[in-house]
Coordinates of C-alpha atoms and ligand atoms in Angstrom, one line a residue:
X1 CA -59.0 -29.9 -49.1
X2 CA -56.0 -31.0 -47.4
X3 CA -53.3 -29.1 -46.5
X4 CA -49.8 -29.5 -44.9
X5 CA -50.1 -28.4 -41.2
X6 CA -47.0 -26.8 -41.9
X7 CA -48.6 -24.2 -44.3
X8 CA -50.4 -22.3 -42.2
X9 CA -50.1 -18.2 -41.3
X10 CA -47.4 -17.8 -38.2
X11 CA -49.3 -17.1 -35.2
X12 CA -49.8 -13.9 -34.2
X13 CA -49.7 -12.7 -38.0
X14 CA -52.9 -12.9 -40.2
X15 CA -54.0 -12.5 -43.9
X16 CA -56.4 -9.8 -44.9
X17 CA -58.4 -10.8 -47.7
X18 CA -60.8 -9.3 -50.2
X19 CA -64.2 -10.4 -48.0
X20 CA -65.0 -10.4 -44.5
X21 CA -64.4 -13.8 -42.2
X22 CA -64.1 -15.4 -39.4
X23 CA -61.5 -18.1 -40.6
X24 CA -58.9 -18.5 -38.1
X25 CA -55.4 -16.6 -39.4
X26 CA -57.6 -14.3 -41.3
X27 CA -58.1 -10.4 -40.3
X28 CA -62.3 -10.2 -39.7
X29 CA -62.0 -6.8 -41.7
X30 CA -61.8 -7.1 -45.8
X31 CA -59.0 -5.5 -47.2
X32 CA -61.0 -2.9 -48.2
X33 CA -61.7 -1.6 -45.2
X34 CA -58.4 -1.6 -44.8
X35 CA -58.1 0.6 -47.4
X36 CA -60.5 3.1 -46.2
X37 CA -59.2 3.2 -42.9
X38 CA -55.4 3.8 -44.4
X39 CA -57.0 6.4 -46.6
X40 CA -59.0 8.4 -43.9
X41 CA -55.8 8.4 -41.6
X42 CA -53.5 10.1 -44.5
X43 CA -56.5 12.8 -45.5
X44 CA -56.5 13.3 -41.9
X45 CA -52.7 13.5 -41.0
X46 CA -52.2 15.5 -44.6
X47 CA -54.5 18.0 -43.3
X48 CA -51.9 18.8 -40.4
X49 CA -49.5 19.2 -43.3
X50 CA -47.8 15.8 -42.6
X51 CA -46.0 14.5 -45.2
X52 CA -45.4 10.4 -45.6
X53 CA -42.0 8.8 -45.4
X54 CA -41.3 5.3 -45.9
X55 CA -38.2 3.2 -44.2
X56 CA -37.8 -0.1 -44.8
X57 CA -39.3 -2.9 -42.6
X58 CA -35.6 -4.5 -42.3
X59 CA -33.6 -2.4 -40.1
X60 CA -29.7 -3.2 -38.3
X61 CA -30.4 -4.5 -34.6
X62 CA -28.0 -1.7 -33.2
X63 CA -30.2 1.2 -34.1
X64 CA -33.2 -0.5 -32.7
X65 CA -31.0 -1.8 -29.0
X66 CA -30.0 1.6 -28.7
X67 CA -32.6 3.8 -30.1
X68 CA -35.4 1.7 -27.9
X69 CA -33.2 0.4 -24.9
X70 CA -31.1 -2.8 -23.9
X71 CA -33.1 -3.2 -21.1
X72 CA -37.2 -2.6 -22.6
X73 CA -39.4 -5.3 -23.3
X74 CA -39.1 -4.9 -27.2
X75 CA -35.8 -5.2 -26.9
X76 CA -35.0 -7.6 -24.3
X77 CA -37.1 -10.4 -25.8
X78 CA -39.6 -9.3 -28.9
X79 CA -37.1 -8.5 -31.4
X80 CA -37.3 -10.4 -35.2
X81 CA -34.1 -10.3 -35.2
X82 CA -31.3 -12.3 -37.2
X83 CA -27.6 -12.5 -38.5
X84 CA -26.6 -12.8 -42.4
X85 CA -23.2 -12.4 -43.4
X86 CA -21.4 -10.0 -40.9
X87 CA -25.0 -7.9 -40.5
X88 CA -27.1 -7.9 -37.6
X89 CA -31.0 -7.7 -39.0
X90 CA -34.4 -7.1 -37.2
X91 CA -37.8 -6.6 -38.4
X92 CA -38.8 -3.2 -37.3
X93 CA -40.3 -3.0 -34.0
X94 CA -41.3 0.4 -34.3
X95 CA -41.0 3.4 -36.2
X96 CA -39.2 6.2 -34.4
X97 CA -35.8 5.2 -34.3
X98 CA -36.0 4.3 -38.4
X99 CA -37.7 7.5 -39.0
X100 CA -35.2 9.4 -36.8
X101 CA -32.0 7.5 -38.6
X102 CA -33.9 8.5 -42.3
X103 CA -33.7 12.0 -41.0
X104 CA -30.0 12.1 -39.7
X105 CA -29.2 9.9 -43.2
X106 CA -30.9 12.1 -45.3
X107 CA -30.2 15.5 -43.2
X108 CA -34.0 16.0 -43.8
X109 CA -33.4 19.4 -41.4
X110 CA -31.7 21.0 -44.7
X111 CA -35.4 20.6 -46.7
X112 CA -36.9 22.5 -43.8
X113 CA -35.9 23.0 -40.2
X114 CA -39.3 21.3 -39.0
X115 CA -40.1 17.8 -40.7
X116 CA -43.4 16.8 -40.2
X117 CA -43.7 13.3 -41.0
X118 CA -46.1 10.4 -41.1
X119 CA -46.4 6.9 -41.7
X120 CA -48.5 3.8 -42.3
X121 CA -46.8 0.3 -42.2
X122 CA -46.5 -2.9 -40.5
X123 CA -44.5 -3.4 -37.3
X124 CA -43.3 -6.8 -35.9
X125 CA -42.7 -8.2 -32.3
X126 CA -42.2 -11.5 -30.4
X127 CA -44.8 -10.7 -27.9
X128 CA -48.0 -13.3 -27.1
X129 CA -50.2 -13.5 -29.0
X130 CA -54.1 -12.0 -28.0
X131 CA -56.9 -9.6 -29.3
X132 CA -55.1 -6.7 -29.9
X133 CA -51.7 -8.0 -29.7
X134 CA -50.2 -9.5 -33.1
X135 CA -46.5 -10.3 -33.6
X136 CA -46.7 -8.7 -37.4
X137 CA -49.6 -6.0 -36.3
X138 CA -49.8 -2.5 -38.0
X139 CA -48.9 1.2 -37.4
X140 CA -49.7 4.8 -38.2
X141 CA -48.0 7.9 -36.7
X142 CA -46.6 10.9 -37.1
X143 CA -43.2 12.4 -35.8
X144 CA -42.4 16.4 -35.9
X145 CA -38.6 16.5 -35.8
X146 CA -36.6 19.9 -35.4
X147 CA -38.6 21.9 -32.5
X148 CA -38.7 21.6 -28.8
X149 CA -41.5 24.3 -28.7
X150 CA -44.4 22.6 -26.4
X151 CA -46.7 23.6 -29.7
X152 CA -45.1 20.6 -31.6
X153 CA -46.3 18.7 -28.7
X154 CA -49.9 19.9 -28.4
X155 CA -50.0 19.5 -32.6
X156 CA -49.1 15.9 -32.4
X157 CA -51.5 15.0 -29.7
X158 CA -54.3 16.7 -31.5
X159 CA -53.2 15.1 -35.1
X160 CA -53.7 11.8 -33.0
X161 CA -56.9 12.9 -31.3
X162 CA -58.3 14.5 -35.1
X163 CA -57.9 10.5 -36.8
X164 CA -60.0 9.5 -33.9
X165 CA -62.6 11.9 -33.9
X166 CA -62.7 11.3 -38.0
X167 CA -64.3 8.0 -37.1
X168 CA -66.3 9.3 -34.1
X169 CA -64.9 7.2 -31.9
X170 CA -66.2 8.3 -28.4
X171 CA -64.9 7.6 -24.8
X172 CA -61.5 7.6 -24.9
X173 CA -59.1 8.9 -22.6
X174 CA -55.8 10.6 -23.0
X175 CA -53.7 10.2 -20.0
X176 CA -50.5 12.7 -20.2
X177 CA -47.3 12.5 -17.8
X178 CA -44.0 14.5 -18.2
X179 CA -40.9 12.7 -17.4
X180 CA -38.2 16.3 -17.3
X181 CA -35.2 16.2 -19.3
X182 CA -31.8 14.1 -19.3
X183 CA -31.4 14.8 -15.7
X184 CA -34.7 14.2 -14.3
X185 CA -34.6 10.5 -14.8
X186 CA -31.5 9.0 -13.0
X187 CA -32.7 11.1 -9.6
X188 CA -35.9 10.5 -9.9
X189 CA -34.9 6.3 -10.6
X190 CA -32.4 6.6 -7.4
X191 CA -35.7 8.1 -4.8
X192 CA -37.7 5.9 -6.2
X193 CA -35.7 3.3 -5.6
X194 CA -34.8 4.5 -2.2
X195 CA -38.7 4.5 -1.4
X196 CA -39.3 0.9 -2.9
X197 CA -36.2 -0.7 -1.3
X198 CA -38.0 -1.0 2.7
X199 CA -40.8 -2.7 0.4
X200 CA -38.9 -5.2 -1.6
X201 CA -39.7 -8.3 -0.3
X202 CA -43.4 -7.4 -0.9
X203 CA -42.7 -7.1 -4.2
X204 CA -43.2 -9.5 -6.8
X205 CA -40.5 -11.4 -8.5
X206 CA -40.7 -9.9 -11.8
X207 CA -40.6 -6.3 -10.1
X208 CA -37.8 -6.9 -7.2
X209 CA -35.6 -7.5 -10.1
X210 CA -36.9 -4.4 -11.9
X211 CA -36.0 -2.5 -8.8
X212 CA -32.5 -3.0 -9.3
X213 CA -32.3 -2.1 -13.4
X214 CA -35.1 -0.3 -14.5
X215 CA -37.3 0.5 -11.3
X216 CA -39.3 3.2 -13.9
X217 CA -41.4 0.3 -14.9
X218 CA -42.6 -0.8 -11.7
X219 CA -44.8 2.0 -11.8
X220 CA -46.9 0.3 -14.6
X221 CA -47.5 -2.7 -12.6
X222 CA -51.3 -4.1 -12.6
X223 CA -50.7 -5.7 -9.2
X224 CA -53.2 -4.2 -6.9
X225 CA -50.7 -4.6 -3.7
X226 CA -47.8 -2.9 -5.5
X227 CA -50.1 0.0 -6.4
X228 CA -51.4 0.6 -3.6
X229 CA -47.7 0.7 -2.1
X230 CA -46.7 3.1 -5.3
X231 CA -49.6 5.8 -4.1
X232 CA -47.4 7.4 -1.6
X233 CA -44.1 6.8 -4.3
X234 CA -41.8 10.1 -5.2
X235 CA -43.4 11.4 -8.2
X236 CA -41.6 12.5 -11.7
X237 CA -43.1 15.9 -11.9
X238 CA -42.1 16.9 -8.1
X239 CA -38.3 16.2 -9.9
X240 CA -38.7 18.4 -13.1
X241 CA -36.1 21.9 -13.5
X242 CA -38.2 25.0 -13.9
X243 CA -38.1 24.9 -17.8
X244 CA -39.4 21.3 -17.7
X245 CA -42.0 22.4 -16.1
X246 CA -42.8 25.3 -17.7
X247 CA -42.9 23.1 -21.5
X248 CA -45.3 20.9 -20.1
X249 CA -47.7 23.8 -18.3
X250 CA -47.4 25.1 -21.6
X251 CA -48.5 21.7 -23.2
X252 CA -51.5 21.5 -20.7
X253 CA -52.4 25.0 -21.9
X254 CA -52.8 24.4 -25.5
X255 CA -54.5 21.3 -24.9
X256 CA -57.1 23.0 -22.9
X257 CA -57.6 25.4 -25.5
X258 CA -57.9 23.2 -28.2
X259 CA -60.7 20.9 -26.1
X260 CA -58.6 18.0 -25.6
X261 CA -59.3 16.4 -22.5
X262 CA -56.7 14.4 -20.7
X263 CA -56.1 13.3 -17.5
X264 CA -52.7 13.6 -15.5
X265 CA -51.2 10.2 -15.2
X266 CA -47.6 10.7 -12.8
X267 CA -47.1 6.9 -13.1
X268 CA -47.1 6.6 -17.1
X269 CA -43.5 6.1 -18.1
X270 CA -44.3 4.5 -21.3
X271 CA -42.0 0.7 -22.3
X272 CA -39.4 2.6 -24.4
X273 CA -36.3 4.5 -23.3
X274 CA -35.9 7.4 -25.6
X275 CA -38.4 9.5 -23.8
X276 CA -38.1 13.0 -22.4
X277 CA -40.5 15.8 -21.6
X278 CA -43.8 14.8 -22.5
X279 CA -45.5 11.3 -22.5
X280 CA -48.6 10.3 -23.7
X281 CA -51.4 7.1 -24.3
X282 CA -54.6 6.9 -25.7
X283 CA -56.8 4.2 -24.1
X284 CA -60.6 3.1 -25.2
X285 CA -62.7 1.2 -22.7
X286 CA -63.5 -1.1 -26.0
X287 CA -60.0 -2.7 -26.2
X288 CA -60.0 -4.9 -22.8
X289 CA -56.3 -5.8 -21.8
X290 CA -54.7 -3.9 -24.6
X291 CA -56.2 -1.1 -23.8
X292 CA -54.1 1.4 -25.8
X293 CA -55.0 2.7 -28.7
X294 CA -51.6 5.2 -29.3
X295 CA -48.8 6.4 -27.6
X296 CA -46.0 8.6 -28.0
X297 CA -44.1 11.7 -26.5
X298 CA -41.1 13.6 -26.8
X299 CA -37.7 12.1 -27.4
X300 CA -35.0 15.0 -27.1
X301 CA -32.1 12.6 -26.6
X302 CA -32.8 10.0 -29.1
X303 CA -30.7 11.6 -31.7
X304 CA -27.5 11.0 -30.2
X305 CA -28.2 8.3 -28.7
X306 CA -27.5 7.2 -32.3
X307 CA -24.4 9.1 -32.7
X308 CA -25.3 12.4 -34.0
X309 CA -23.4 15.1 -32.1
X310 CA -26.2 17.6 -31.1
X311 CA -29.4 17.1 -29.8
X312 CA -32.4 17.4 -32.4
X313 CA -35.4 17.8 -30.4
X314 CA -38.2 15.5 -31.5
X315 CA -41.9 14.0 -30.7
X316 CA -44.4 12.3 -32.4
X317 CA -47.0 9.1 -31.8
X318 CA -48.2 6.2 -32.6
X319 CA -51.1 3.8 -33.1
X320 CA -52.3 0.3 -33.8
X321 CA -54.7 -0.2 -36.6
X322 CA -55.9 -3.5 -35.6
X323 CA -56.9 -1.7 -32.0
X324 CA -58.4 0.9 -33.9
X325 CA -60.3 -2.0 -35.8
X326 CA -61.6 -3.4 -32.5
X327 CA -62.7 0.0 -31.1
X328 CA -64.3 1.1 -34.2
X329 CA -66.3 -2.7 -34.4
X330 CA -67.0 -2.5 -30.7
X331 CA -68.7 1.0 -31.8
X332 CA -71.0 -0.5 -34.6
X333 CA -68.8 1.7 -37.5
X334 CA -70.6 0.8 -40.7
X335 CA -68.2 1.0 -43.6
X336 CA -69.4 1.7 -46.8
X337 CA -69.8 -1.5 -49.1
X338 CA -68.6 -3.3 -51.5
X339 CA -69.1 -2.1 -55.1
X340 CA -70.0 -4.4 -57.5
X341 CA -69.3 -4.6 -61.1
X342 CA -70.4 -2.1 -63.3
X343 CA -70.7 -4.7 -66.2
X344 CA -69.7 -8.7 -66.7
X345 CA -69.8 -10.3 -69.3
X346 CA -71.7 -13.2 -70.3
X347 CA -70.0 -14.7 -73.4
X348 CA -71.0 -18.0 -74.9
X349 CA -68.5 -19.4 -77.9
X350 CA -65.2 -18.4 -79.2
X351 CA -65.7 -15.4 -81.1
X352 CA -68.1 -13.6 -78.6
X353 CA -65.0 -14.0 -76.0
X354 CA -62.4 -12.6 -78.1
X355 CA -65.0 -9.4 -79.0
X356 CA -65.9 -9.3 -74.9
X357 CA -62.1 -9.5 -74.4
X358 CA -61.6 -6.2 -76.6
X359 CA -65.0 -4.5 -75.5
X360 CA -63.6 -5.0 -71.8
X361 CA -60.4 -3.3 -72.1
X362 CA -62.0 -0.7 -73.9
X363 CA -64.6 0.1 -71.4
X364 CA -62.0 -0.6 -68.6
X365 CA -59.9 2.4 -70.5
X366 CA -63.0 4.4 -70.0
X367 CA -62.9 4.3 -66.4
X368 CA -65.7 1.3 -65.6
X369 CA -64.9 -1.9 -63.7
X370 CA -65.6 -4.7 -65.8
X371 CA -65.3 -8.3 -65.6
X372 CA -65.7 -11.2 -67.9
X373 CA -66.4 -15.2 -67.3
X374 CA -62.9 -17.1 -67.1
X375 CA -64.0 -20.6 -66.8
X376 CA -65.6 -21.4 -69.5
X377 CA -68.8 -21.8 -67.8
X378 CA -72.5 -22.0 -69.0
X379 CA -74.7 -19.1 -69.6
X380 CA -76.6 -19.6 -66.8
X381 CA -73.5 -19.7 -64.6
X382 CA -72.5 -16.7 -65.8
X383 CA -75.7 -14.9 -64.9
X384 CA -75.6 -16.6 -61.4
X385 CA -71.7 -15.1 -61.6
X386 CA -72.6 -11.6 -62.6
X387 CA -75.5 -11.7 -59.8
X388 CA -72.8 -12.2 -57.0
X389 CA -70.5 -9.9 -58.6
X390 CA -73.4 -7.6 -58.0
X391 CA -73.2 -6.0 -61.5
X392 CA -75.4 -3.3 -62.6
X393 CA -75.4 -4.7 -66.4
X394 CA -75.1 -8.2 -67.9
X395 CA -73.9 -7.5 -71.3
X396 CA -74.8 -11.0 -72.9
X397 CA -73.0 -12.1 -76.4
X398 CA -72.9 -15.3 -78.0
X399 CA -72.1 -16.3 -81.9
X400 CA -75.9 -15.5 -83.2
X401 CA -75.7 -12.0 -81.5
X402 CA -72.0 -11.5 -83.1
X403 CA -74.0 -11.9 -86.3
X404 CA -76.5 -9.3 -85.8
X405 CA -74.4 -6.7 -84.6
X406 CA -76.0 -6.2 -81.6
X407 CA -75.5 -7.5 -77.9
X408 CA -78.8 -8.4 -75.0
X409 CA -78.1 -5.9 -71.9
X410 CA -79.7 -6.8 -68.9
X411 CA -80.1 -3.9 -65.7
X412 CA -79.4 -6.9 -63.5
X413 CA -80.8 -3.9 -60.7
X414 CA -84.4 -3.3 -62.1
X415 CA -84.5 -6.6 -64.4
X416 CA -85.2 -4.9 -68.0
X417 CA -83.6 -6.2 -70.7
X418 CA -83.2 -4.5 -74.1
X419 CA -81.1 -5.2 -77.7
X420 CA -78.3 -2.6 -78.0
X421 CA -76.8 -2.3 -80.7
X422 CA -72.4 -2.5 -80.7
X423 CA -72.1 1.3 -81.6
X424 CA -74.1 2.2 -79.0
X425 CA -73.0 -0.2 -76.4
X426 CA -70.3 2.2 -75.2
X427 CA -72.2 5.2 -74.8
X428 CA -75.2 3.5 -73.0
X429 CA -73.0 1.9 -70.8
X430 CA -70.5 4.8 -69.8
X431 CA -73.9 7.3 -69.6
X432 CA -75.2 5.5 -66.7
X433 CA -72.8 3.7 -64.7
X434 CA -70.8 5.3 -62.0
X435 CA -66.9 5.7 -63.0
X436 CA -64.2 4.7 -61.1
X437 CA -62.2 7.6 -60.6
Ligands
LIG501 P1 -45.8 1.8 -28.6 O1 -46.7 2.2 -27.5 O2 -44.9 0.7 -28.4 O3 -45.1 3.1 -29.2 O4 -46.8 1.4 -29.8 C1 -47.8 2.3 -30.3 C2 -49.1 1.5 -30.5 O5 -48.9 0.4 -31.4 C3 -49.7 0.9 -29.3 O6 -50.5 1.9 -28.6 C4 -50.6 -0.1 -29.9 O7 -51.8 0.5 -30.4 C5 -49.8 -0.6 -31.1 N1 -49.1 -1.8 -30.8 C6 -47.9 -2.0 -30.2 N2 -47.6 -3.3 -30.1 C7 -48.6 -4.0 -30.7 C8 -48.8 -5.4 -30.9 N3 -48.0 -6.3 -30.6 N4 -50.0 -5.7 -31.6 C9 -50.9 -4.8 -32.0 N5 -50.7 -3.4 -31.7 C10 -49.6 -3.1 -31.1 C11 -44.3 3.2 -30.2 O8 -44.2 2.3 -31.1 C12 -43.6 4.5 -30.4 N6 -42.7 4.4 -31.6 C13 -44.6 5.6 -30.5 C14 -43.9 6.9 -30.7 C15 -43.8 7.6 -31.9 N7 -43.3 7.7 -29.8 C16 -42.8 8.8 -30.4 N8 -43.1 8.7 -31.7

């Protein structure tokens, strides 16, 4: 087959198809694993009472520039983003700031002063393309919007941790930093900069210009030099106000008591602005480079950052499903598989196709999958067909069989084959086959 180079999946983007592959552009997991992954993640988040919301994937640049930050990655360089008309357009790069704007929009706090929210979609960003990093890639997550209380907190972290332990995932490590409230920030950024300014010209390029703007992020540096100069670095939580401090005591405390484990990580500042209060990442040993699995903390401010007048305290998290892919393949996670037909049809002639056509739907109507020859072929093609479709009957009509009022079923899983006749074709084959629900 030939095919115009042109015609290809973008990179960084990838189909996922009905069976498993390695072809290049294609996910390795068949899209029903997909499936079962999506559906364990909403029995688990609906369990915590979340309920799903859906925003759409196009979104106007301004609410994801200010919502994220002029000056993060995402914004800076990985937005989808376009003009039409006199409207300025990106593909979502996230979820918070959409779900935050469908809440303001909606005035969601009038259906319940708490919203507990979740979602399941695809995200998209200009970023290079690795494992684990896609440019359209897929979320989950939750966001609790309406409470400050450090419980919100210590709910969404275990939501997060309960989809996890759903698929026994083991080792992973929750690192948890606090980063105060609206005042924290800009004096913790000015003696941090006042420590790393004697240091600059050790510094690398990338970060000596990060020093100036945004110096928060030099504190998620992999240099080994630049760490080691950032372990005697001003720390966040020496610059938190009393009641900071206390909300995130608090959040330690309910974490403890629900078993969590974390570790306390002063130097995670997380690669989006709207943060306040608490910050947190998931990370599994099985994901390499992209080591995180979810992220997520408290975003206080974010609300009128996008205009509204008063605050509307918020936090939630989110996660990759690819990543979660990875980790749950690097942990031999056997899905269940595949089920086959529960009858096909092998159908030689004109007339036995129209009747199979009718018994089909019927049967279909009943609640059985069922699947018929569409090609015309031979009989024996059909049976090799219905082998790979892994049916549990053959049902096998041609013109003589029409005649006789009676059709050959074949148990393609024990091999017997007996004469049934049409009245009772129904009944023998809805007694024993497994509905689909
Ligand atoms: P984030 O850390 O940017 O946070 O993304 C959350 C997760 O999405 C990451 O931990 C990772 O698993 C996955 N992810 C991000 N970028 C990619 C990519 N290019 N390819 C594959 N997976 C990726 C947020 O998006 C925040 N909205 C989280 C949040 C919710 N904070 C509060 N509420």
């Amino acid at each position: 087959m030939s095919l115009d180079p042109t015609f290809r999946n973008i990179r960084g983007t990838f189909d996922i198809l009905p069976q498993a592959t390695a072809s290049e552009g294609a996910h390795e997991a068949p899209s029903r694993a997909w499936q079962q992954v999506e559906q364990k993640i909403r029995a688990v988040l609906e369990r915590f009472n979340f309920r799903e919301i859906r925003t759409p994937i196009l979104e106007p640049t301004p609410l994801i520039a200010r919502g994220i930050g002029q000056l993060t990655d995402i914004v800076a360089k990985e937005m989808f983003a376009f003009r039409r008309g006199d409207t300025d357009y990106v593909l979502r790069p996230e979820l918070t700031a959409p779900v935050m704007r469908a809440y303001l929009q909606h005035r969601l706090e009038q259906q319940g002063s708490v919203q507990k929210l979740y979602y399941i979609g695809p995200c998209f960003r200009a970023e290079n393309p690795q494992k684990g990093r896609y440019r359209q890639f897929h979320q989950f997550g939750v966001e609790v919007i309406g409470t400050e209380t450090p419980e919100a907190d210590a709910e969404v972290i275990a939501a997060m941790m309960a989809v996890y332990e759903a698929f026994g995932l083991q080792n992973l490590r929750l690192r948890l930093n606090a980063l105060g409230d609206a005042s924290t920030r800009p004096r913790y950024k000015a003696a941090l900069q006042a420590y790393l300014q004697p240091y600059a010209n050790q510094l690398s390029a990338i970060s000596r210009k990060r020093l100036e703007s945004n110096p928060l992020r030099i504190l998620d540096t992999k240099d080994e030099r630049e760490r080691r100069l950032l372990e005697a670095a001003p720390r966040i939580i020496d610059f938190l106000s009393p009641t900071a401090r206390a909300h995130y005591e608090a959040v330690k405390a309910h974490l403890q008591e629900l078993g969590i484990a974390f570790v306390e990580d002063p130097f995670l500042v997380r690669g989006l602005d709207y943060y306040t209060h608490t910050t947190f990442e998931l990370e599994s040993p099985d994901l390499g480079a992209q080591s995180a699995l979810a992220g997520g903390g408290r975003y206080d401010l974010l609300a009128q950052e996008l205009g509204n007048e008063a605050p509307v305290p918020a936090i939630g998290f989110a996660a990759g499903i690819e990543r979660l892919f990875i980790a749950l393949e690097a942990q031999g996670y056997l899905f269940p598989e595949e089920p086959g037909v529960d009858v096909f049809f092998v159908v030689l002639g004109q007339n036995a196709m129209r009747w199979a056509l009718r018994q089909a739907q019927q049967l279909r109507r009943a609640g059985l999958r069922v699947d018929l020859d569409l090609k015309g072929r031979s009989m024996k093609a059909q049976m090799r067909e219905a082998n790979r479709q892994q049916a549990h009957y053959a049902v096998i009509v041609g013109e003589e069989e029409l005649l006789r009022g009676q059709v050959r079923v074949r148990d393609m899983r024990t091999g017997q084959q007996y004469d049934v006749a049409f009245d009772e074709l129904d009944d023998l084959l809805k007694g024993t086959t497994v509905r689909i629900a």
